[in-house]
PDB file of C-alpha atoms in Angstrom:
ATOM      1  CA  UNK A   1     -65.769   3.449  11.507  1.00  0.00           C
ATOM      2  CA  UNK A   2     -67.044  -0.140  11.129  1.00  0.00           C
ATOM      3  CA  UNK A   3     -65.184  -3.109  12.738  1.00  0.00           C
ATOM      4  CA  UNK A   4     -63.760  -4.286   9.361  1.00  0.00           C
ATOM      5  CA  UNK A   5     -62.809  -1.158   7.733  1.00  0.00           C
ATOM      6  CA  UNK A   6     -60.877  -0.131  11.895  1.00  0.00           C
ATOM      7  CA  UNK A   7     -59.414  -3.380  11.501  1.00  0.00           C
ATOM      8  CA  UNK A   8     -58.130  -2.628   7.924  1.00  0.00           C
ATOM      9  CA  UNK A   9     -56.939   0.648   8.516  1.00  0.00           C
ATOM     10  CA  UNK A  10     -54.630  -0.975  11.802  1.00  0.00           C
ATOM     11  CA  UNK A  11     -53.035  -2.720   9.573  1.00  0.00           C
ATOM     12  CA  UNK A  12     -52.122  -0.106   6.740  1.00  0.00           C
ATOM     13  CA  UNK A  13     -51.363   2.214   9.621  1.00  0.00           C
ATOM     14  CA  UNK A  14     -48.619  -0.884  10.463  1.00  0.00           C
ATOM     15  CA  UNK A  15     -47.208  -1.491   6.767  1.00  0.00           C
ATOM     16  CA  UNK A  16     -47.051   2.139   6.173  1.00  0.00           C
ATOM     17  CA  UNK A  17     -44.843   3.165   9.130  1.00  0.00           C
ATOM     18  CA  UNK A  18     -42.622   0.149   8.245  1.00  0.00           C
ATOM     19  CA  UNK A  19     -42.185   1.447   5.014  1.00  0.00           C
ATOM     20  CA  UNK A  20     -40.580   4.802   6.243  1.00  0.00           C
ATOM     21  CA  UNK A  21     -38.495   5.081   9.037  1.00  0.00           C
ATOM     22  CA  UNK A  22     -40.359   7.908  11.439  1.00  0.00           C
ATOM     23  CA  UNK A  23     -38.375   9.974  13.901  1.00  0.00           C
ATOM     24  CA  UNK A  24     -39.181   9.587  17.871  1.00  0.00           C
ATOM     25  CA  UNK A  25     -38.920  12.815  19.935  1.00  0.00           C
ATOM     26  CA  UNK A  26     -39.487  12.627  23.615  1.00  0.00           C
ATOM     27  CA  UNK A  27     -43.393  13.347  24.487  1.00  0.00           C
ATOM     28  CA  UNK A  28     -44.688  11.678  20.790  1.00  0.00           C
ATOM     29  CA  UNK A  29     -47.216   8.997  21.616  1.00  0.00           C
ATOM     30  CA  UNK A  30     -46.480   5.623  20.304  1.00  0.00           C
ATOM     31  CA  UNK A  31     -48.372   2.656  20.556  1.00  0.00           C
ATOM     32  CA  UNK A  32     -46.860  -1.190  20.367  1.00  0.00           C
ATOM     33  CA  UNK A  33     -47.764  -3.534  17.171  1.00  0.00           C
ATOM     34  CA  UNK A  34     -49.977  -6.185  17.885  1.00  0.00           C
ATOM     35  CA  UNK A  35     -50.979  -4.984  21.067  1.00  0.00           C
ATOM     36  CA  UNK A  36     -53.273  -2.707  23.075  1.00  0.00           C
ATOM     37  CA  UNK A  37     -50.697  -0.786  24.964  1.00  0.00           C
ATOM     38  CA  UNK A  38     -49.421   3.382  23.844  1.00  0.00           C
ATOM     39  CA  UNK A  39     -48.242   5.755  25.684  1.00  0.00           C
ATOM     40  CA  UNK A  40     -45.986   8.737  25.703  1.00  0.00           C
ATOM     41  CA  UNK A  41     -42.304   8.895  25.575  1.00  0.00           C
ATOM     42  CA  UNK A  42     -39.952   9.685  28.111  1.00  0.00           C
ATOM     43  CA  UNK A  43     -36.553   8.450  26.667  1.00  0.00           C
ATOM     44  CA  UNK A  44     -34.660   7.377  24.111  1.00  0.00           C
ATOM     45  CA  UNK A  45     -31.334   5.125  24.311  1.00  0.00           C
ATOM     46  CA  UNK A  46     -30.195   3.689  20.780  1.00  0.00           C
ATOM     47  CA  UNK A  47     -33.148   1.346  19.910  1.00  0.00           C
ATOM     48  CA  UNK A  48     -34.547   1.088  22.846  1.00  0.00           C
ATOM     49  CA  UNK A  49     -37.960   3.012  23.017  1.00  0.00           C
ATOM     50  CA  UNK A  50     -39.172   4.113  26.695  1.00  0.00           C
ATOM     51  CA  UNK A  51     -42.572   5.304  27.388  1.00  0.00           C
ATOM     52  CA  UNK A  52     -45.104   6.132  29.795  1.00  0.00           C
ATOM     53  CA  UNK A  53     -48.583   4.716  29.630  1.00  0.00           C
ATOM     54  CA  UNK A  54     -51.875   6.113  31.436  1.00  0.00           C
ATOM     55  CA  UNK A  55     -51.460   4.087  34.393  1.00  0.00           C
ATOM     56  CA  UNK A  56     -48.276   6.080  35.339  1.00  0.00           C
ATOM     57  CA  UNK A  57     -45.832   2.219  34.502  1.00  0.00           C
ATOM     58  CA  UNK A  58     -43.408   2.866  32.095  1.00  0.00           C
ATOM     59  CA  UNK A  59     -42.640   0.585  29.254  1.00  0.00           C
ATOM     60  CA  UNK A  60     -39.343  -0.706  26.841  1.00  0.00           C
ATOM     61  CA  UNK A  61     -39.575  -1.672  23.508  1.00  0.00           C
ATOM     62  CA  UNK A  62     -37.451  -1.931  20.239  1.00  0.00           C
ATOM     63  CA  UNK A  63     -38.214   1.052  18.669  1.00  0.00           C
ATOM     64  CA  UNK A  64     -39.146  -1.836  15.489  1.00  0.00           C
ATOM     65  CA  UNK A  65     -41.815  -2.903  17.775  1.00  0.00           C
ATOM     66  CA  UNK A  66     -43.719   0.662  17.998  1.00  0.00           C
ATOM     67  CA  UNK A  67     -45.303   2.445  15.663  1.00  0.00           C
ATOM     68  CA  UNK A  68     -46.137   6.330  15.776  1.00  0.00           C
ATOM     69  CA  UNK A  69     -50.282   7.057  15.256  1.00  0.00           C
ATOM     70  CA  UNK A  70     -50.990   9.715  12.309  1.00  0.00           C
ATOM     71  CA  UNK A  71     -53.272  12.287  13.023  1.00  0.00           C
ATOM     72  CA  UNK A  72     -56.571  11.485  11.573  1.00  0.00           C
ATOM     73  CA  UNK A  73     -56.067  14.483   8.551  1.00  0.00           C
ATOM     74  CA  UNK A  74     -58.202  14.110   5.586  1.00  0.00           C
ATOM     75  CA  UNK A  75     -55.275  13.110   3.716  1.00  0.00           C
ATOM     76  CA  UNK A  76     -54.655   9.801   5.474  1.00  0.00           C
ATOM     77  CA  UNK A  77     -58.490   9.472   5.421  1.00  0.00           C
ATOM     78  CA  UNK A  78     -58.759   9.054   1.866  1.00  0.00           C
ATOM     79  CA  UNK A  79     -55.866   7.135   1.190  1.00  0.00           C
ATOM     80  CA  UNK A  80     -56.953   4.785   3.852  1.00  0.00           C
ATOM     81  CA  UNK A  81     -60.301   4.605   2.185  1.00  0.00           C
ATOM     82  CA  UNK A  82     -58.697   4.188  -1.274  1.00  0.00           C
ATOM     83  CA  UNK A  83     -56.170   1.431  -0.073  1.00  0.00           C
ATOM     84  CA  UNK A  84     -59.301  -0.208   1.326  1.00  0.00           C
ATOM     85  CA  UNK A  85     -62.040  -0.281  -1.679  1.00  0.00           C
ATOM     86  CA  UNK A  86     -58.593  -1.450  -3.162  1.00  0.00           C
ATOM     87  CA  UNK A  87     -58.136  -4.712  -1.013  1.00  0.00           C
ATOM     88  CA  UNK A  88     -61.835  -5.566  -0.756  1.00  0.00           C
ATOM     89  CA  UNK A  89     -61.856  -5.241  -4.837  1.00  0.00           C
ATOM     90  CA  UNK A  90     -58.948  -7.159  -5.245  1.00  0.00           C
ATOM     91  CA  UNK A  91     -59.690 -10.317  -2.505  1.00  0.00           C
ATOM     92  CA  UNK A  92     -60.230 -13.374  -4.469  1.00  0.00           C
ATOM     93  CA  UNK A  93     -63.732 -14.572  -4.635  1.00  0.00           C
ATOM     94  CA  UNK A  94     -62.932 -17.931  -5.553  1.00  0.00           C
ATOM     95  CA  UNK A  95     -62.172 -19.106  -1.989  1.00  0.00           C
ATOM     96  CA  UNK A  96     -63.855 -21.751  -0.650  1.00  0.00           C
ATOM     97  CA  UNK A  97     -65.518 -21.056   2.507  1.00  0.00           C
ATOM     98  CA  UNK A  98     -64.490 -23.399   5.170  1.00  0.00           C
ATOM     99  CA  UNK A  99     -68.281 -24.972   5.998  1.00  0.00           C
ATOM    100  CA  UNK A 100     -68.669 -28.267   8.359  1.00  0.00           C
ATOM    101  CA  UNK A 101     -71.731 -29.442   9.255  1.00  0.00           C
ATOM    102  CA  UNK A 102     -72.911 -30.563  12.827  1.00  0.00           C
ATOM    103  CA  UNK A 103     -76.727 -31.340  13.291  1.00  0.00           C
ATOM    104  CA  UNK A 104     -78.462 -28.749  11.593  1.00  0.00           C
ATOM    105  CA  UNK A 105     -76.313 -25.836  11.967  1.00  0.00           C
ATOM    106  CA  UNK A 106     -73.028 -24.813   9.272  1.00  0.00           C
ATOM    107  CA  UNK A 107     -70.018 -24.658  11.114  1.00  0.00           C
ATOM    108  CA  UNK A 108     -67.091 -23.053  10.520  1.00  0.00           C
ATOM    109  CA  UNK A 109     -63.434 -22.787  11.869  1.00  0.00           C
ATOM    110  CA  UNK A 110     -61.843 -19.488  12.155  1.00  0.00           C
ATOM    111  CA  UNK A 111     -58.473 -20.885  13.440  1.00  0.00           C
ATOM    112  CA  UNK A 112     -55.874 -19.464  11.232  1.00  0.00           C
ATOM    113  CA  UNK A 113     -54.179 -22.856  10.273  1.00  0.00           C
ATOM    114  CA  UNK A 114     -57.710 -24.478   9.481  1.00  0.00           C
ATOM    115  CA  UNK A 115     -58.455 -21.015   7.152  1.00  0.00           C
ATOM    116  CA  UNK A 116     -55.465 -20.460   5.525  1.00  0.00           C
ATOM    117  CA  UNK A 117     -52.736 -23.058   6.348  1.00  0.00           C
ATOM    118  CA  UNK A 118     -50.526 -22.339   3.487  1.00  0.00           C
ATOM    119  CA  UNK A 119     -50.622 -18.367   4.199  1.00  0.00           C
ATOM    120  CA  UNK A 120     -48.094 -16.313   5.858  1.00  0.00           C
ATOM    121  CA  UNK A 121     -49.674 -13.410   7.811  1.00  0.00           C
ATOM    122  CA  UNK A 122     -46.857 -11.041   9.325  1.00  0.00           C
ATOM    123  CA  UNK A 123     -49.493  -9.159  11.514  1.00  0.00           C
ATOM    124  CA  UNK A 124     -51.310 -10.189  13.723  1.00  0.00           C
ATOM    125  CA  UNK A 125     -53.733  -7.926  12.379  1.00  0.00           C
ATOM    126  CA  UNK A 126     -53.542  -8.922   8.876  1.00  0.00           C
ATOM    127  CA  UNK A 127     -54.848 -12.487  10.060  1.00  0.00           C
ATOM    128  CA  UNK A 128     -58.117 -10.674  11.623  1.00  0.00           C
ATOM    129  CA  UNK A 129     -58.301  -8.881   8.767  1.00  0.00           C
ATOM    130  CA  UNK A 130     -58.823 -12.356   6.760  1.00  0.00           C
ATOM    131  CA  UNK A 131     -60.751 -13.641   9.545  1.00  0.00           C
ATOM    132  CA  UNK A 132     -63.789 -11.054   9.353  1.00  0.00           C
ATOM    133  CA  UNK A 133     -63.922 -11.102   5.445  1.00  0.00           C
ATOM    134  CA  UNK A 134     -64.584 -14.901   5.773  1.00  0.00           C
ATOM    135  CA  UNK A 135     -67.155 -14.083   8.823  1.00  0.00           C
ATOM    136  CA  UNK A 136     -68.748 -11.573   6.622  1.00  0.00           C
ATOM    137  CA  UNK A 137     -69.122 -14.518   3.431  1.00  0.00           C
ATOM    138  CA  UNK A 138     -70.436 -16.818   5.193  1.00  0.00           C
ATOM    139  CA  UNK A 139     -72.860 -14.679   6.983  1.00  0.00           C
ATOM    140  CA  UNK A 140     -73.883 -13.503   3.328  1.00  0.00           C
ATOM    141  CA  UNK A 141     -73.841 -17.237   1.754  1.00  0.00           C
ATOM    142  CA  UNK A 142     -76.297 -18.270   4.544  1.00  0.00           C
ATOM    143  CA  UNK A 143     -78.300 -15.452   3.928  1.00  0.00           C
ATOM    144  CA  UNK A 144     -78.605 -16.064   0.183  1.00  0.00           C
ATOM    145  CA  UNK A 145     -79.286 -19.991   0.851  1.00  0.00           C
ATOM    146  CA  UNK A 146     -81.972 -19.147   3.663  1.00  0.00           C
ATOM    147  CA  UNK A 147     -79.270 -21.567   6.038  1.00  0.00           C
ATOM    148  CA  UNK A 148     -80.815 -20.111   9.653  1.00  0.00           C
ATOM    149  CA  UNK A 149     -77.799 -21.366  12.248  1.00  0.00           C
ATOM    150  CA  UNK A 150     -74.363 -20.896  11.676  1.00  0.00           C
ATOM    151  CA  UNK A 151     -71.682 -21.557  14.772  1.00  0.00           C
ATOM    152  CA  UNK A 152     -68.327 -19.558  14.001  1.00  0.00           C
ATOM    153  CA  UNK A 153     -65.471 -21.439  16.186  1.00  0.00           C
ATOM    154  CA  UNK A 154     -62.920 -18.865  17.248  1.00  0.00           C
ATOM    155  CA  UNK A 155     -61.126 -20.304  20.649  1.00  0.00           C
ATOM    156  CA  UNK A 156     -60.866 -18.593  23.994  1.00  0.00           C
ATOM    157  CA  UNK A 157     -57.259 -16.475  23.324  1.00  0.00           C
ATOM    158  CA  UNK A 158     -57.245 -12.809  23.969  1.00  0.00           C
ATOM    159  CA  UNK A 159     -60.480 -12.660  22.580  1.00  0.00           C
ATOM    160  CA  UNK A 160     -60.295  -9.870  20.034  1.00  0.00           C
ATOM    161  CA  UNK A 161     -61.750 -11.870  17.002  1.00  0.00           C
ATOM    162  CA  UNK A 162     -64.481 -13.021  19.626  1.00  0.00           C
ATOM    163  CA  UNK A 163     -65.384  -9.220  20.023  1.00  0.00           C
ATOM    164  CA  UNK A 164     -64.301  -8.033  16.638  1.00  0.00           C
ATOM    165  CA  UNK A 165     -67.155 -10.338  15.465  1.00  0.00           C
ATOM    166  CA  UNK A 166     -70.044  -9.725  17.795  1.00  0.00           C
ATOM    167  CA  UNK A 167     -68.959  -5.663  16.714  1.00  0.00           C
ATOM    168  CA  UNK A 168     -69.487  -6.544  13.110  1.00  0.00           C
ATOM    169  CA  UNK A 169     -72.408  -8.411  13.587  1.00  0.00           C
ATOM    170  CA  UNK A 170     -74.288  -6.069  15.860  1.00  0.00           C
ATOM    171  CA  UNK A 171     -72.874  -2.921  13.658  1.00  0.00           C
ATOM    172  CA  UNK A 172     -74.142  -4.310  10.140  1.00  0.00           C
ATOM    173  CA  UNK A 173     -76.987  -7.336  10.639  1.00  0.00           C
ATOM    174  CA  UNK A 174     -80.188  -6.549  12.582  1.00  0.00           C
ATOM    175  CA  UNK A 175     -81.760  -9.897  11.948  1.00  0.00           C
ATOM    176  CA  UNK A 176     -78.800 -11.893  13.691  1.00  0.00           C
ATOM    177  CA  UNK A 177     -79.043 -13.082  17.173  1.00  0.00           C
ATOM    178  CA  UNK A 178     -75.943 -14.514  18.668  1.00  0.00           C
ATOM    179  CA  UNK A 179     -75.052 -16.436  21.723  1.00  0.00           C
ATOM    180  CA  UNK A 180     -71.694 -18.635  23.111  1.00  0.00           C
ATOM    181  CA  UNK A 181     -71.558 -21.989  21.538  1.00  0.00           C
ATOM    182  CA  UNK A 182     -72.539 -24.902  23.471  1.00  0.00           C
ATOM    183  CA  UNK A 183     -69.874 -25.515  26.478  1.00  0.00           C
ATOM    184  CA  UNK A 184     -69.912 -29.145  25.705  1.00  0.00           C
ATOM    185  CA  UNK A 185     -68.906 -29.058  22.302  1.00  0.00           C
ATOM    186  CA  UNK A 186     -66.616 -25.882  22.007  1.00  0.00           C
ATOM    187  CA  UNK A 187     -66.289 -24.804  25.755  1.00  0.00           C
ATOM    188  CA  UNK A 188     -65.729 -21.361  25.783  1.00  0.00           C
ATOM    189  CA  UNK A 189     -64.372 -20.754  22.238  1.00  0.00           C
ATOM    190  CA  UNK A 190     -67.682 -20.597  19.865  1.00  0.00           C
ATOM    191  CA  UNK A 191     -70.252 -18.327  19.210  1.00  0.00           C
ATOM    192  CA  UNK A 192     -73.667 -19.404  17.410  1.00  0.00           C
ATOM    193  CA  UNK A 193     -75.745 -17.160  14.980  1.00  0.00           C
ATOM    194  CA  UNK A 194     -79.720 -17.719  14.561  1.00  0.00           C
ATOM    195  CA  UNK A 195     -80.476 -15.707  10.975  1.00  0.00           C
ATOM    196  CA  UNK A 196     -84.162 -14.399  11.908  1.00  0.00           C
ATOM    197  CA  UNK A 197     -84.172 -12.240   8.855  1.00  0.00           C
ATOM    198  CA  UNK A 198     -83.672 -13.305   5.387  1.00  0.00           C
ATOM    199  CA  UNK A 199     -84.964 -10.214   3.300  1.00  0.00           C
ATOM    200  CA  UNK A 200     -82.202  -7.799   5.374  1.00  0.00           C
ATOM    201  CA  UNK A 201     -79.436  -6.837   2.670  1.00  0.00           C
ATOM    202  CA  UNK A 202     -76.833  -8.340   2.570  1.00  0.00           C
ATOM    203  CA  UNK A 203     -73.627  -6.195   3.949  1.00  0.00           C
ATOM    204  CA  UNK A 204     -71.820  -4.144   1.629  1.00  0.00           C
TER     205      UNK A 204
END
């Protein structure tokens, strides 16, 4: 599973739990939205949610805070797959990718309120969901216009877009060498791109 079709399917994992209340018996695993913690449960009081994680600490949450995994059946496989080819088909290809320049090189902020300012996100996930599709158009645009260095700004943070990226890149471009940004300009929150190979296709 690729980096932007495990990111996708996060998030419809997410919206389709919230759209149907799911029953939580004692020893289901659950894991918490928006971050990387699951575990198994050991008790249940109201809406509170405990659970035991691999590391033998037990955790509280809401139980509107959790989220039950589905077993990966063949059924949720394909409508994952369909819900996907659905939102890639349906993203708009009139937006304007977000290019600077500095010296020679494109440059492009991924910050969510440079992207998309006037865009709620509700998940977390749902905003690196729109983060790698614009990754993955400019990476083809500089392709197609033979542009050789790109720097994708992404700040320091938790550093899941940082990885999520370098994932993609490594996963879909073979031509693509990357490297941190320079410290001077972006301290620890950039990562550059040299394009060595134009004639690769582009990612599909």
């Amino acid at each position: 599973m690729d980096s932007f079709f495990r990111a996708f399917v996060e998030v419809y994992l997410i919206l389709q739990f919230k759209r149907k209340k799911v029953n939580l018996t004692i020893g289901d695993l659950v894991m918490v939205v928006d971050e990387n913690l699951r575990g198994t449960v050991t008790r249940l009081e109201e809406e509170k949610v405990f659970f035991e994680c691999e590391d033998g600490f037990e955790y509280c949450y809401q139980r509107s805070q959790l989220l039950k995994p589905v077993d990966d059946g063949i059924e949720f496989e394909l409508s994952a797959h369909k819900a996907y080819d659905s939102f890639v088909s349906t993203e708009p290809n009139t937006f304007e990718l977000p290019i600077q320049h500095h010296k020679n090189k494109w440059l492009i902020d991924l910050h969510i309120e440079t992207l998309a300012p006037k865009r709620n996100f509700v998940l977390q996930h749902e905003a690196l969901l729109f983060q790698l599709e614009v990754i993955k158009k400019c990476i083809e645009a500089a392709i197609h216009k033979r542009q050789r260095k790109i720097i994708f700004v992404h700040g320091v943070g938790k550093g899941r877009l940082r990885h999520e990226m370098r994932y993609f890149i490594d996963h879909h471009y073979s031509g693509i060498e990357y490297f941190d940004g320079d410290y001077r300009d972006f301290g620890f929150g950039a990562t550059e791109l040299i394009i060595h190979d134009f004639n690769q296709d582009d990612f599909s």
